[in-house]
Short mmCIF file of C-alpha atoms in Angstrom, two decimals:
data_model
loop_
_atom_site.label_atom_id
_atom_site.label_comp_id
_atom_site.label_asym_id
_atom_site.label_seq_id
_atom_site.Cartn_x
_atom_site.Cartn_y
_atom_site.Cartn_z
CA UNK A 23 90.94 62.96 70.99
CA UNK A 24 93.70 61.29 73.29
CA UNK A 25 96.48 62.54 70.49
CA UNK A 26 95.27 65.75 71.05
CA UNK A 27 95.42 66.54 74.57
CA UNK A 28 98.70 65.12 74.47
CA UNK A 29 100.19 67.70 71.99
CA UNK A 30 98.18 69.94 73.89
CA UNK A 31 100.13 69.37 77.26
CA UNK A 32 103.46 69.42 75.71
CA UNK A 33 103.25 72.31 73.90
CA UNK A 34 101.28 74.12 76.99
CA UNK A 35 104.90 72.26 78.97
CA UNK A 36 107.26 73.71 76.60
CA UNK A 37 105.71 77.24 77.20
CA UNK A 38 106.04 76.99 81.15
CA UNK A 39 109.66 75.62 80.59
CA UNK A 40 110.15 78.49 78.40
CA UNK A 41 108.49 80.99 81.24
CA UNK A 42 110.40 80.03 83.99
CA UNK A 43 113.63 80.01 82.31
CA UNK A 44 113.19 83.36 81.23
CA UNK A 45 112.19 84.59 84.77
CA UNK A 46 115.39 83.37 86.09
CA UNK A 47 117.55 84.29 83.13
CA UNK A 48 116.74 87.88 83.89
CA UNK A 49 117.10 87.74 87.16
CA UNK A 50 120.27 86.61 87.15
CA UNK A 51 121.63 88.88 84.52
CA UNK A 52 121.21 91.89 86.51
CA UNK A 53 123.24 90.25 89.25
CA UNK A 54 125.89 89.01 86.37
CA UNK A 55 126.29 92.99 85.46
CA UNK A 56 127.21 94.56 88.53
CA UNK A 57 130.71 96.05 89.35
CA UNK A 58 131.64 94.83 85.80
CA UNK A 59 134.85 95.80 85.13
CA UNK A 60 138.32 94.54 83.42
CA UNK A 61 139.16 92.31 86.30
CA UNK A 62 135.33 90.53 87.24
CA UNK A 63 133.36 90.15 84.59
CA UNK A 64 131.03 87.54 83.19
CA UNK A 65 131.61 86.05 79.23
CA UNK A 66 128.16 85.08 78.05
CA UNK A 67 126.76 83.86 74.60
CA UNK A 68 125.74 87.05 72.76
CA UNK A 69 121.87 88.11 72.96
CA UNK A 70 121.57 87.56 69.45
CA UNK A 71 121.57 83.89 69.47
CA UNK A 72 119.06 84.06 72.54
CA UNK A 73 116.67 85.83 70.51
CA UNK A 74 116.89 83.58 67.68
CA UNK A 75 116.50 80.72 69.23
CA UNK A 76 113.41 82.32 71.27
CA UNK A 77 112.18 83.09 67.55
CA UNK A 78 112.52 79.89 66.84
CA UNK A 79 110.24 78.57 69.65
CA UNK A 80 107.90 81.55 68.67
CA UNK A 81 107.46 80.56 65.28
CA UNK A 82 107.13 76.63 66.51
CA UNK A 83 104.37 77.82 68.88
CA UNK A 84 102.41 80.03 66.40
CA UNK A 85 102.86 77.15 63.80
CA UNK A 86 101.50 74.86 66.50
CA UNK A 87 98.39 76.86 67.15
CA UNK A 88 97.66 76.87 63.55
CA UNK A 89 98.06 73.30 62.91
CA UNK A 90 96.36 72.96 65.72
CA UNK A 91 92.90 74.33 65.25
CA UNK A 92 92.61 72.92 61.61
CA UNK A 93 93.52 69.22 63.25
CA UNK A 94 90.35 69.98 65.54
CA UNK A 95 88.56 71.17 62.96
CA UNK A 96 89.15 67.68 61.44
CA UNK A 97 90.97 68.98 58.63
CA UNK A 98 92.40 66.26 56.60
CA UNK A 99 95.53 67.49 55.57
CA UNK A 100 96.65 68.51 58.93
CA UNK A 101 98.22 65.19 60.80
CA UNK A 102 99.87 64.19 63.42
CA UNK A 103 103.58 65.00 61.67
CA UNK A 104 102.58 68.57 61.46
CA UNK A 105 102.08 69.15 65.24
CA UNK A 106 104.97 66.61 65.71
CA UNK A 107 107.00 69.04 63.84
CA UNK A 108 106.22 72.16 65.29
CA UNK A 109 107.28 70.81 68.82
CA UNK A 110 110.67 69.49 67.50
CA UNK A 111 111.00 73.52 66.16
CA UNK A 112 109.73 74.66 69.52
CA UNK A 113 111.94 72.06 71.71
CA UNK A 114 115.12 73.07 69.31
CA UNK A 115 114.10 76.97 70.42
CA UNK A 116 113.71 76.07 74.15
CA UNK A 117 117.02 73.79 73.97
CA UNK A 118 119.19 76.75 72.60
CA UNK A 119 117.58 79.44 74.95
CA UNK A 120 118.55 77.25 78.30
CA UNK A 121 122.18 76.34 76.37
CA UNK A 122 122.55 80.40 76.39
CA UNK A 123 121.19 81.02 79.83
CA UNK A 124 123.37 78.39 81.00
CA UNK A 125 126.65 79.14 79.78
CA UNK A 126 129.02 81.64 80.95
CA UNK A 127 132.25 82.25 82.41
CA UNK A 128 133.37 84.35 85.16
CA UNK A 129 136.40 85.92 85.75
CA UNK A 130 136.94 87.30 89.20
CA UNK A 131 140.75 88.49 89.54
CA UNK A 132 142.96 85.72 88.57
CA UNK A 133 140.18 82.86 88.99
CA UNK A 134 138.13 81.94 86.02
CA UNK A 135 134.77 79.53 86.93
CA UNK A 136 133.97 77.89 83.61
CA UNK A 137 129.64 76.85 83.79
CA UNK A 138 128.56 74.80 80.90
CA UNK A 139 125.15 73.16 80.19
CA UNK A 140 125.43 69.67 80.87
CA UNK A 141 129.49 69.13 82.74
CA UNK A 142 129.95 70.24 86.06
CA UNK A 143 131.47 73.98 86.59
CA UNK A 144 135.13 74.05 86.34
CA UNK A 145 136.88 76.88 88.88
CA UNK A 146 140.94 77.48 87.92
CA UNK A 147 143.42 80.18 88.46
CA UNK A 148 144.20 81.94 85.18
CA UNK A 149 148.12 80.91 85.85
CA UNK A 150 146.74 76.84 85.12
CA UNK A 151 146.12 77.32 81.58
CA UNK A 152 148.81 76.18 80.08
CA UNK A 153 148.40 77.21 76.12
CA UNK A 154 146.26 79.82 74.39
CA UNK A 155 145.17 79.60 70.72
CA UNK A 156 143.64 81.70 68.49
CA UNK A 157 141.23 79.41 66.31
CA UNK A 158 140.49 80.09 62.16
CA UNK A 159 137.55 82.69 63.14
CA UNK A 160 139.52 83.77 66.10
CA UNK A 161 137.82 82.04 68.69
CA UNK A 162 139.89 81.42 72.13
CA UNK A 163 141.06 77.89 72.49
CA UNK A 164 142.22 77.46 75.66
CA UNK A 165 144.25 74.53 77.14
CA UNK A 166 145.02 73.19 80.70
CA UNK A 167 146.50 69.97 81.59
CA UNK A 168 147.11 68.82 77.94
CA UNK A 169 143.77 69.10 76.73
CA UNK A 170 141.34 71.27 75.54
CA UNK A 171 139.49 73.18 77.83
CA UNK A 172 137.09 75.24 76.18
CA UNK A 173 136.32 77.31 72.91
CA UNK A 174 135.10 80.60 73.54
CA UNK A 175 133.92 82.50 70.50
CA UNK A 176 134.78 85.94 69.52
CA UNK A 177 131.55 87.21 68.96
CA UNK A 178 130.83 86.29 73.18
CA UNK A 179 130.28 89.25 75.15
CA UNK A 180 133.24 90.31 77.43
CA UNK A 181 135.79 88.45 74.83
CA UNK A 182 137.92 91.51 74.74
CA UNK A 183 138.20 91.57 78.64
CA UNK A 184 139.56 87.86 78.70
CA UNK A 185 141.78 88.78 75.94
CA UNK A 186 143.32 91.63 78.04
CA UNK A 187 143.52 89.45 81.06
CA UNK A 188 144.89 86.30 79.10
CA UNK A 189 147.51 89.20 78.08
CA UNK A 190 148.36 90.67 81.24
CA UNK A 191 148.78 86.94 82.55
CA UNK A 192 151.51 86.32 79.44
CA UNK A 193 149.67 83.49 78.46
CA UNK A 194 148.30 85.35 74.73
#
């Protein structure tokens, strides 16, 4: 019964983890979208991925609940794996929704902040990249100080507004 309540508390943890970072995700994003235009603007990872990796902690949780009530049933082809599983689906879910409400870049004018998920935010004028790339599925690579300072997908929202700016700098 001790194996239960455990499972119990970290799926029930996962949810509230889930919750919360939701709450401020949308808070935030409001804040993100206002006076957006082609010299502030945010780049963030498209919705799409957000709401598949929500899915993914969906299905984890549903799966969960199931497993659950046949383990308490005392079901004997429900074990401990099965509930073990469905957190590791749930905890890849939550770990990709915080990744996208995490990352972003903003571009305010000729200053770029760069906010990543687990490095410290990097703020640099757009004149201190050095090199611009385009990548094999023409992603941004861009480079300051001889190395690499981030990849930023095509598919991101606001990629054609960094493109025009990397432009207007002469540095595409």
């Amino acid at each position: 019964m001790g194996e239960i309540i455990k499972f119990l508390i970290y799926a029930i943890s996962m949810c509230a983890i889930e919750l919360v970072i939701n709450s401020l995700y949308n808070r935030k994003s409001i804040t993100d979208n206002a006076g957006r235009n082609e010299f502030h603007y945010v780049l963030k990872i498209p919705g799409a991925l957000k709401y598949t990796c929500m899915a993914f902690f969906i299905l984890g949780l549903c799966m969960f609940c199931i497993f659950f009530v046949f383990k308490l049933q005392n079901n004997p082809t429900v074990t401990n794996g099965h509930l073990w599983m469905c957190l590791g689906v749930m905890a890849i879910g939550l770990l990709g929704i915080i990744r996208a409400s995490k990352w972003k870049i903003a571009v305010n004018g000729n200053q770029m902040e760069i906010q990543r998920l687990f490095r410290k935010s990097i703020v640099l004028q757009i004149s201190e990249i050095e090199r611009v790339e385009i990548g094999k599925k023409n992603q941004l690579l861009l480079y300051a100080s001889g190395k690499k300072l981030i990849t930023i997908d095509f598919l991101t929202e606001n990629y054609e507004y960094l493109e025009e700016t990397l432009k207007r700098n002469g540095k595409y």
